[in-house]
């Protein structure tokens, strides 16, 4: 695997919330970031049964389509009381209209049916797996997770997806109530430890492949 020293990097995603966060994470490294949405690349069907498999198929599809280094993120919300659901199907639970209000309600109803009412019964985590694929066929994986619990009702409108119902361990605010830099864990400057699953995965990628900003 060759390091990434300047040049173009394609973020293999059509999800604007994710693209925004990955751009913010990559900004200090002097790479020109374009997204699969900007390049009008097709969105492959996510047929894998793990975060890794889906990240790989998205990254590989983008490399084949554009010939540039491509970074894909497969992520989701894993709820313990629901045996890990929605997990790799987190996007699918929001339906074709990407209706996350409905998806969050659906999770809440299912948790109520299971009697998951106290914070201890409502634990879960966000997981992100990043796959960086390059033209030489190499690919590398980086996984990040953040523990927390599910709150109801949803709070905050700063994030995307399931952010308003996820409160990370040790915090009183949901991801939906946090500005981008707080969700990344940059509230004390960029040397502080990362907080979100995506920032944690990204830190591993940056250590392995990126020159210091
Ligand atoms: P996929 O990786 O394209 O399969 O989609 C992952 C889905 O998980 C997203 O559409 C969101 O619903 C959810 N998700 C992943 N990361 C986050 C996050 O940081 N905040 C809120 N929801 C997320």
PDB file of C-alpha atoms and ligand atoms in Angstrom:
ATOM      1  CA  UNK A   1       0.000   0.000   0.000  1.00  0.00           C
ATOM      2  CA  UNK A   2       1.437   3.319  -1.004  1.00  0.00           C
ATOM      3  CA  UNK A   3       0.885   6.371   1.187  1.00  0.00           C
ATOM      4  CA  UNK A   4      -1.194   9.289   0.020  1.00  0.00           C
ATOM      5  CA  UNK A   5       0.976  12.316  -0.609  1.00  0.00           C
ATOM      6  CA  UNK A   6      -1.130  15.062  -2.100  1.00  0.00           C
ATOM      7  CA  UNK A   7      -3.210  14.559  -5.229  1.00  0.00           C
ATOM      8  CA  UNK A   8      -6.823  13.576  -5.648  1.00  0.00           C
ATOM      9  CA  UNK A   9      -8.773  11.248  -3.410  1.00  0.00           C
ATOM     10  CA  UNK A  10     -12.285  10.120  -4.244  1.00  0.00           C
ATOM     11  CA  UNK A  11     -14.719   9.636  -1.369  1.00  0.00           C
ATOM     12  CA  UNK A  12     -16.804   6.739  -2.633  1.00  0.00           C
ATOM     13  CA  UNK A  13     -20.125   7.909  -1.233  1.00  0.00           C
ATOM     14  CA  UNK A  14     -23.354   9.607  -2.234  1.00  0.00           C
ATOM     15  CA  UNK A  15     -24.337  10.336   1.373  1.00  0.00           C
ATOM     16  CA  UNK A  16     -23.895  14.104   1.841  1.00  0.00           C
ATOM     17  CA  UNK A  17     -23.589  13.861   5.650  1.00  0.00           C
ATOM     18  CA  UNK A  18     -20.752  11.370   5.376  1.00  0.00           C
ATOM     19  CA  UNK A  19     -19.040  13.246   2.540  1.00  0.00           C
ATOM     20  CA  UNK A  20     -19.084  16.444   4.619  1.00  0.00           C
ATOM     21  CA  UNK A  21     -17.533  14.699   7.629  1.00  0.00           C
ATOM     22  CA  UNK A  22     -14.843  12.914   5.589  1.00  0.00           C
ATOM     23  CA  UNK A  23     -13.959  16.194   3.861  1.00  0.00           C
ATOM     24  CA  UNK A  24     -13.576  17.846   7.292  1.00  0.00           C
ATOM     25  CA  UNK A  25     -11.346  14.986   8.453  1.00  0.00           C
ATOM     26  CA  UNK A  26      -9.194  15.113   5.313  1.00  0.00           C
ATOM     27  CA  UNK A  27      -8.974  18.895   5.063  1.00  0.00           C
ATOM     28  CA  UNK A  28      -5.732  19.307   7.046  1.00  0.00           C
ATOM     29  CA  UNK A  29      -3.858  16.847   4.797  1.00  0.00           C
ATOM     30  CA  UNK A  30      -3.748  18.862   1.572  1.00  0.00           C
ATOM     31  CA  UNK A  31      -5.556  16.298  -0.565  1.00  0.00           C
ATOM     32  CA  UNK A  32      -8.068  17.324  -3.178  1.00  0.00           C
ATOM     33  CA  UNK A  33     -11.250  15.543  -2.206  1.00  0.00           C
ATOM     34  CA  UNK A  34     -13.958  14.746  -4.722  1.00  0.00           C
ATOM     35  CA  UNK A  35     -16.953  12.543  -4.085  1.00  0.00           C
ATOM     36  CA  UNK A  36     -18.538   9.743  -6.087  1.00  0.00           C
ATOM     37  CA  UNK A  37     -21.620  11.980  -6.183  1.00  0.00           C
ATOM     38  CA  UNK A  38     -19.573  14.848  -7.765  1.00  0.00           C
ATOM     39  CA  UNK A  39     -18.208  12.434 -10.382  1.00  0.00           C
ATOM     40  CA  UNK A  40     -21.627  10.885 -10.965  1.00  0.00           C
ATOM     41  CA  UNK A  41     -20.243   7.406 -10.293  1.00  0.00           C
ATOM     42  CA  UNK A  42     -22.822   4.616  -9.964  1.00  0.00           C
ATOM     43  CA  UNK A  43     -23.777   3.471  -6.442  1.00  0.00           C
ATOM     44  CA  UNK A  44     -23.122  -0.263  -6.119  1.00  0.00           C
ATOM     45  CA  UNK A  45     -25.638  -2.419  -4.294  1.00  0.00           C
ATOM     46  CA  UNK A  46     -24.426  -3.219  -0.779  1.00  0.00           C
ATOM     47  CA  UNK A  47     -24.634  -7.000  -0.882  1.00  0.00           C
ATOM     48  CA  UNK A  48     -21.960  -7.779   1.749  1.00  0.00           C
ATOM     49  CA  UNK A  49     -22.753  -9.225   5.165  1.00  0.00           C
ATOM     50  CA  UNK A  50     -20.156  -7.171   7.089  1.00  0.00           C
ATOM     51  CA  UNK A  51     -19.157  -3.495   7.259  1.00  0.00           C
ATOM     52  CA  UNK A  52     -15.771  -4.519   5.796  1.00  0.00           C
ATOM     53  CA  UNK A  53     -17.303  -6.319   2.804  1.00  0.00           C
ATOM     54  CA  UNK A  54     -19.567  -3.381   1.959  1.00  0.00           C
ATOM     55  CA  UNK A  55     -16.771  -0.800   2.363  1.00  0.00           C
ATOM     56  CA  UNK A  56     -14.597  -2.911   0.055  1.00  0.00           C
ATOM     57  CA  UNK A  57     -17.199  -3.276  -2.656  1.00  0.00           C
ATOM     58  CA  UNK A  58     -17.922   0.475  -2.659  1.00  0.00           C
ATOM     59  CA  UNK A  59     -14.211   1.398  -2.774  1.00  0.00           C
ATOM     60  CA  UNK A  60     -13.416  -1.150  -5.503  1.00  0.00           C
ATOM     61  CA  UNK A  61     -16.386  -0.117  -7.661  1.00  0.00           C
ATOM     62  CA  UNK A  62     -15.238   3.513  -7.484  1.00  0.00           C
ATOM     63  CA  UNK A  63     -11.585   2.658  -8.356  1.00  0.00           C
ATOM     64  CA  UNK A  64     -12.766   0.654 -11.346  1.00  0.00           C
ATOM     65  CA  UNK A  65     -14.945   3.539 -12.510  1.00  0.00           C
ATOM     66  CA  UNK A  66     -12.442   6.397 -12.113  1.00  0.00           C
ATOM     67  CA  UNK A  67      -8.905   4.983 -11.689  1.00  0.00           C
ATOM     68  CA  UNK A  68      -8.093   7.223  -8.701  1.00  0.00           C
ATOM     69  CA  UNK A  69      -7.465   6.235  -5.059  1.00  0.00           C
ATOM     70  CA  UNK A  70     -10.904   5.789  -3.481  1.00  0.00           C
ATOM     71  CA  UNK A  71     -11.981   5.855   0.134  1.00  0.00           C
ATOM     72  CA  UNK A  72     -15.276   4.236   1.117  1.00  0.00           C
ATOM     73  CA  UNK A  73     -16.933   4.253   4.510  1.00  0.00           C
ATOM     74  CA  UNK A  74     -19.484   1.652   5.531  1.00  0.00           C
ATOM     75  CA  UNK A  75     -21.071   2.486   8.798  1.00  0.00           C
ATOM     76  CA  UNK A  76     -24.127   2.002  10.937  1.00  0.00           C
ATOM     77  CA  UNK A  77     -25.783   1.959  14.310  1.00  0.00           C
ATOM     78  CA  UNK A  78     -25.597  -1.306  16.266  1.00  0.00           C
ATOM     79  CA  UNK A  79     -28.277  -1.567  18.996  1.00  0.00           C
ATOM     80  CA  UNK A  80     -27.659  -4.260  21.615  1.00  0.00           C
ATOM     81  CA  UNK A  81     -31.342  -4.701  22.581  1.00  0.00           C
ATOM     82  CA  UNK A  82     -32.122  -5.376  18.910  1.00  0.00           C
ATOM     83  CA  UNK A  83     -29.396  -8.022  18.522  1.00  0.00           C
ATOM     84  CA  UNK A  84     -27.194  -5.605  16.587  1.00  0.00           C
ATOM     85  CA  UNK A  85     -29.836  -4.207  14.244  1.00  0.00           C
ATOM     86  CA  UNK A  86     -30.027  -2.034  12.181  1.00  0.00           C
ATOM     87  CA  UNK A  87     -26.205  -2.501  11.822  1.00  0.00           C
ATOM     88  CA  UNK A  88     -25.128  -2.886   8.205  1.00  0.00           C
ATOM     89  CA  UNK A  89     -28.738  -2.174   7.179  1.00  0.00           C
ATOM     90  CA  UNK A  90     -28.842   1.272   8.855  1.00  0.00           C
ATOM     91  CA  UNK A  91     -29.332   3.137   5.562  1.00  0.00           C
ATOM     92  CA  UNK A  92     -31.922   0.605   4.357  1.00  0.00           C
ATOM     93  CA  UNK A  93     -34.072   1.095   7.487  1.00  0.00           C
ATOM     94  CA  UNK A  94     -34.658   4.680   6.360  1.00  0.00           C
ATOM     95  CA  UNK A  95     -36.207   3.469   3.097  1.00  0.00           C
ATOM     96  CA  UNK A  96     -35.798   4.925  -0.403  1.00  0.00           C
ATOM     97  CA  UNK A  97     -36.810   8.390   0.852  1.00  0.00           C
ATOM     98  CA  UNK A  98     -34.019   8.358   3.474  1.00  0.00           C
ATOM     99  CA  UNK A  99     -36.639   8.988   6.172  1.00  0.00           C
ATOM    100  CA  UNK A 100     -34.536   8.875   9.359  1.00  0.00           C
ATOM    101  CA  UNK A 101     -37.362  10.231  11.537  1.00  0.00           C
ATOM    102  CA  UNK A 102     -39.266   7.069  10.621  1.00  0.00           C
ATOM    103  CA  UNK A 103     -36.187   4.850  11.093  1.00  0.00           C
ATOM    104  CA  UNK A 104     -35.501   6.316  14.566  1.00  0.00           C
ATOM    105  CA  UNK A 105     -39.165   5.794  15.526  1.00  0.00           C
ATOM    106  CA  UNK A 106     -38.986   2.231  14.286  1.00  0.00           C
ATOM    107  CA  UNK A 107     -35.909   1.545  16.454  1.00  0.00           C
ATOM    108  CA  UNK A 108     -37.631   3.123  19.459  1.00  0.00           C
ATOM    109  CA  UNK A 109     -40.799   1.041  18.994  1.00  0.00           C
ATOM    110  CA  UNK A 110     -38.772  -2.147  18.736  1.00  0.00           C
ATOM    111  CA  UNK A 111     -36.785  -1.245  21.865  1.00  0.00           C
ATOM    112  CA  UNK A 112     -40.016  -0.513  23.764  1.00  0.00           C
ATOM    113  CA  UNK A 113     -41.363  -3.910  22.687  1.00  0.00           C
ATOM    114  CA  UNK A 114     -38.216  -5.480  24.149  1.00  0.00           C
ATOM    115  CA  UNK A 115     -38.695  -3.520  27.399  1.00  0.00           C
ATOM    116  CA  UNK A 116     -35.421  -1.600  26.865  1.00  0.00           C
ATOM    117  CA  UNK A 117     -36.158   1.475  28.955  1.00  0.00           C
ATOM    118  CA  UNK A 118     -33.147   2.235  31.175  1.00  0.00           C
ATOM    119  CA  UNK A 119     -29.896   3.627  29.697  1.00  0.00           C
ATOM    120  CA  UNK A 120     -28.168   0.340  30.612  1.00  0.00           C
ATOM    121  CA  UNK A 121     -30.681  -1.584  28.484  1.00  0.00           C
ATOM    122  CA  UNK A 122     -30.375   0.898  25.646  1.00  0.00           C
ATOM    123  CA  UNK A 123     -26.678   0.575  24.848  1.00  0.00           C
ATOM    124  CA  UNK A 124     -25.285   0.563  21.350  1.00  0.00           C
ATOM    125  CA  UNK A 125     -22.467   1.822  19.204  1.00  0.00           C
ATOM    126  CA  UNK A 126     -21.763   3.479  15.919  1.00  0.00           C
ATOM    127  CA  UNK A 127     -19.326   1.532  13.756  1.00  0.00           C
ATOM    128  CA  UNK A 128     -17.429   2.812  10.728  1.00  0.00           C
ATOM    129  CA  UNK A 129     -15.122   0.813   8.493  1.00  0.00           C
ATOM    130  CA  UNK A 130     -13.103   2.730   5.949  1.00  0.00           C
ATOM    131  CA  UNK A 131     -11.582   0.975   2.970  1.00  0.00           C
ATOM    132  CA  UNK A 132      -8.953   2.724   0.903  1.00  0.00           C
ATOM    133  CA  UNK A 133      -8.493   1.092  -2.489  1.00  0.00           C
ATOM    134  CA  UNK A 134      -5.897   2.057  -5.074  1.00  0.00           C
ATOM    135  CA  UNK A 135      -5.294   1.407  -8.763  1.00  0.00           C
ATOM    136  CA  UNK A 136      -2.590  -1.198  -8.034  1.00  0.00           C
ATOM    137  CA  UNK A 137      -5.291  -3.436  -6.498  1.00  0.00           C
ATOM    138  CA  UNK A 138      -4.222  -2.743  -2.918  1.00  0.00           C
ATOM    139  CA  UNK A 139      -6.809  -2.141  -0.247  1.00  0.00           C
ATOM    140  CA  UNK A 140      -6.593  -1.383   3.418  1.00  0.00           C
ATOM    141  CA  UNK A 141      -9.213  -1.306   6.165  1.00  0.00           C
ATOM    142  CA  UNK A 142      -9.601   0.921   9.228  1.00  0.00           C
ATOM    143  CA  UNK A 143     -12.350   0.391  11.854  1.00  0.00           C
ATOM    144  CA  UNK A 144     -13.641   2.844  14.430  1.00  0.00           C
ATOM    145  CA  UNK A 145     -16.375   2.411  17.051  1.00  0.00           C
ATOM    146  CA  UNK A 146     -17.971   4.671  19.640  1.00  0.00           C
ATOM    147  CA  UNK A 147     -20.055   3.364  22.549  1.00  0.00           C
ATOM    148  CA  UNK A 148     -23.151   5.114  23.816  1.00  0.00           C
ATOM    149  CA  UNK A 149     -26.851   4.705  24.396  1.00  0.00           C
ATOM    150  CA  UNK A 150     -30.042   5.474  22.561  1.00  0.00           C
ATOM    151  CA  UNK A 151     -32.181   8.370  23.808  1.00  0.00           C
ATOM    152  CA  UNK A 152     -35.796   9.255  23.103  1.00  0.00           C
ATOM    153  CA  UNK A 153     -37.067  11.672  21.882  1.00  0.00           C
ATOM    154  CA  UNK A 154     -34.446  12.613  19.266  1.00  0.00           C
ATOM    155  CA  UNK A 155     -32.430  15.739  20.095  1.00  0.00           C
ATOM    156  CA  UNK A 156     -30.550  18.153  17.840  1.00  0.00           C
ATOM    157  CA  UNK A 157     -30.400  18.859  14.144  1.00  0.00           C
ATOM    158  CA  UNK A 158     -26.676  19.392  13.538  1.00  0.00           C
ATOM    159  CA  UNK A 159     -25.731  15.938  12.300  1.00  0.00           C
ATOM    160  CA  UNK A 160     -27.309  13.427   9.951  1.00  0.00           C
ATOM    161  CA  UNK A 161     -28.892   9.976  10.007  1.00  0.00           C
ATOM    162  CA  UNK A 162     -29.307   8.579  13.536  1.00  0.00           C
ATOM    163  CA  UNK A 163     -27.258  11.312  15.257  1.00  0.00           C
ATOM    164  CA  UNK A 164     -30.243  12.772  17.217  1.00  0.00           C
ATOM    165  CA  UNK A 165     -30.849   9.519  19.160  1.00  0.00           C
ATOM    166  CA  UNK A 166     -27.222   8.622  19.932  1.00  0.00           C
ATOM    167  CA  UNK A 167     -25.582   9.921  23.102  1.00  0.00           C
ATOM    168  CA  UNK A 168     -21.924   8.907  23.340  1.00  0.00           C
ATOM    169  CA  UNK A 169     -20.666   7.526  26.664  1.00  0.00           C
ATOM    170  CA  UNK A 170     -19.549  10.295  29.048  1.00  0.00           C
ATOM    171  CA  UNK A 171     -21.507  13.064  27.286  1.00  0.00           C
ATOM    172  CA  UNK A 172     -24.871  14.739  28.022  1.00  0.00           C
ATOM    173  CA  UNK A 173     -25.468  15.710  24.426  1.00  0.00           C
ATOM    174  CA  UNK A 174     -26.395  13.614  21.409  1.00  0.00           C
ATOM    175  CA  UNK A 175     -24.338  13.649  18.220  1.00  0.00           C
ATOM    176  CA  UNK A 176     -27.248  15.634  16.749  1.00  0.00           C
ATOM    177  CA  UNK A 177     -26.565  18.423  19.248  1.00  0.00           C
ATOM    178  CA  UNK A 178     -22.822  18.566  18.534  1.00  0.00           C
ATOM    179  CA  UNK A 179     -21.057  20.729  15.987  1.00  0.00           C
ATOM    180  CA  UNK A 180     -18.852  18.808  13.545  1.00  0.00           C
ATOM    181  CA  UNK A 181     -15.622  19.463  15.444  1.00  0.00           C
ATOM    182  CA  UNK A 182     -17.171  18.232  18.705  1.00  0.00           C
ATOM    183  CA  UNK A 183     -18.457  15.033  17.069  1.00  0.00           C
ATOM    184  CA  UNK A 184     -14.983  14.448  15.603  1.00  0.00           C
ATOM    185  CA  UNK A 185     -13.518  15.057  19.075  1.00  0.00           C
ATOM    186  CA  UNK A 186     -11.612  18.151  18.067  1.00  0.00           C
ATOM    187  CA  UNK A 187     -13.063  20.411  20.727  1.00  0.00           C
ATOM    188  CA  UNK A 188      -9.635  20.953  22.288  1.00  0.00           C
ATOM    189  CA  UNK A 189      -7.787  21.307  19.003  1.00  0.00           C
ATOM    190  CA  UNK A 190      -6.784  18.652  16.511  1.00  0.00           C
ATOM    191  CA  UNK A 191      -4.368  16.910  18.897  1.00  0.00           C
ATOM    192  CA  UNK A 192      -7.208  15.698  21.153  1.00  0.00           C
ATOM    193  CA  UNK A 193      -8.420  12.126  20.871  1.00  0.00           C
ATOM    194  CA  UNK A 194     -11.085  11.384  18.284  1.00  0.00           C
ATOM    195  CA  UNK A 195     -14.671  10.770  19.431  1.00  0.00           C
ATOM    196  CA  UNK A 196     -16.884   9.610  16.585  1.00  0.00           C
ATOM    197  CA  UNK A 197     -16.578   6.176  14.957  1.00  0.00           C
ATOM    198  CA  UNK A 198     -15.629   7.892  11.697  1.00  0.00           C
ATOM    199  CA  UNK A 199     -12.952  10.077  13.318  1.00  0.00           C
ATOM    200  CA  UNK A 200     -11.543   7.006  15.112  1.00  0.00           C
ATOM    201  CA  UNK A 201     -11.331   5.004  11.885  1.00  0.00           C
ATOM    202  CA  UNK A 202      -9.859   8.001  10.140  1.00  0.00           C
ATOM    203  CA  UNK A 203      -7.172   8.473  12.786  1.00  0.00           C
ATOM    204  CA  UNK A 204      -5.883   4.951  12.026  1.00  0.00           C
ATOM    205  CA  UNK A 205      -5.892   5.681   8.304  1.00  0.00           C
ATOM    206  CA  UNK A 206      -4.075   8.983   8.816  1.00  0.00           C
ATOM    207  CA  UNK A 207      -1.392   7.345  10.972  1.00  0.00           C
ATOM    208  CA  UNK A 208      -0.827   4.607   8.373  1.00  0.00           C
ATOM    209  CA  UNK A 209      -1.041   6.524   5.146  1.00  0.00           C
ATOM    210  CA  UNK A 210      -1.041  10.273   5.387  1.00  0.00           C
ATOM    211  CA  UNK A 211       1.841  12.675   5.872  1.00  0.00           C
ATOM    212  CA  UNK A 212       1.521  14.831   9.008  1.00  0.00           C
ATOM    213  CA  UNK A 213      -0.652  17.918   8.331  1.00  0.00           C
TER     214      UNK A 213
HETATM  215  P1  LIG B   1     -23.962   3.054   4.492  1.00  0.00           P
HETATM  216  O1  LIG B   1     -22.607   3.042   5.128  1.00  0.00           O
HETATM  217  O2  LIG B   1     -23.987   3.790   3.202  1.00  0.00           O
HETATM  218  O3  LIG B   1     -24.556   1.681   4.414  1.00  0.00           O
HETATM  219  O4  LIG B   1     -24.931   3.924   5.392  1.00  0.00           O
HETATM  220  C1  LIG B   1     -24.743   3.977   6.761  1.00  0.00           C
HETATM  221  C2  LIG B   1     -25.952   4.581   7.424  1.00  0.00           C
HETATM  222  O5  LIG B   1     -25.683   4.507   8.834  1.00  0.00           O
HETATM  223  C3  LIG B   1     -26.147   6.032   7.137  1.00  0.00           C
HETATM  224  O6  LIG B   1     -27.065   6.274   6.103  1.00  0.00           O
HETATM  225  C4  LIG B   1     -26.693   6.545   8.452  1.00  0.00           C
HETATM  226  O7  LIG B   1     -28.032   6.242   8.493  1.00  0.00           O
HETATM  227  C5  LIG B   1     -26.042   5.681   9.489  1.00  0.00           C
HETATM  228  N1  LIG B   1     -24.857   6.358   9.995  1.00  0.00           N
HETATM  229  C6  LIG B   1     -23.555   6.069   9.743  1.00  0.00           C
HETATM  230  N2  LIG B   1     -22.739   6.934  10.347  1.00  0.00           N
HETATM  231  C7  LIG B   1     -23.543   7.810  10.979  1.00  0.00           C
HETATM  232  C8  LIG B   1     -23.263   8.954  11.774  1.00  0.00           C
HETATM  233  O8  LIG B   1     -22.128   9.393  11.980  1.00  0.00           O
HETATM  234  N3  LIG B   1     -24.349   9.570  12.247  1.00  0.00           N
HETATM  235  C9  LIG B   1     -25.622   9.167  12.027  1.00  0.00           C
HETATM  236  N4  LIG B   1     -25.936   8.121  11.297  1.00  0.00           N
HETATM  237  C10 LIG B   1     -24.888   7.440  10.771  1.00  0.00           C
END
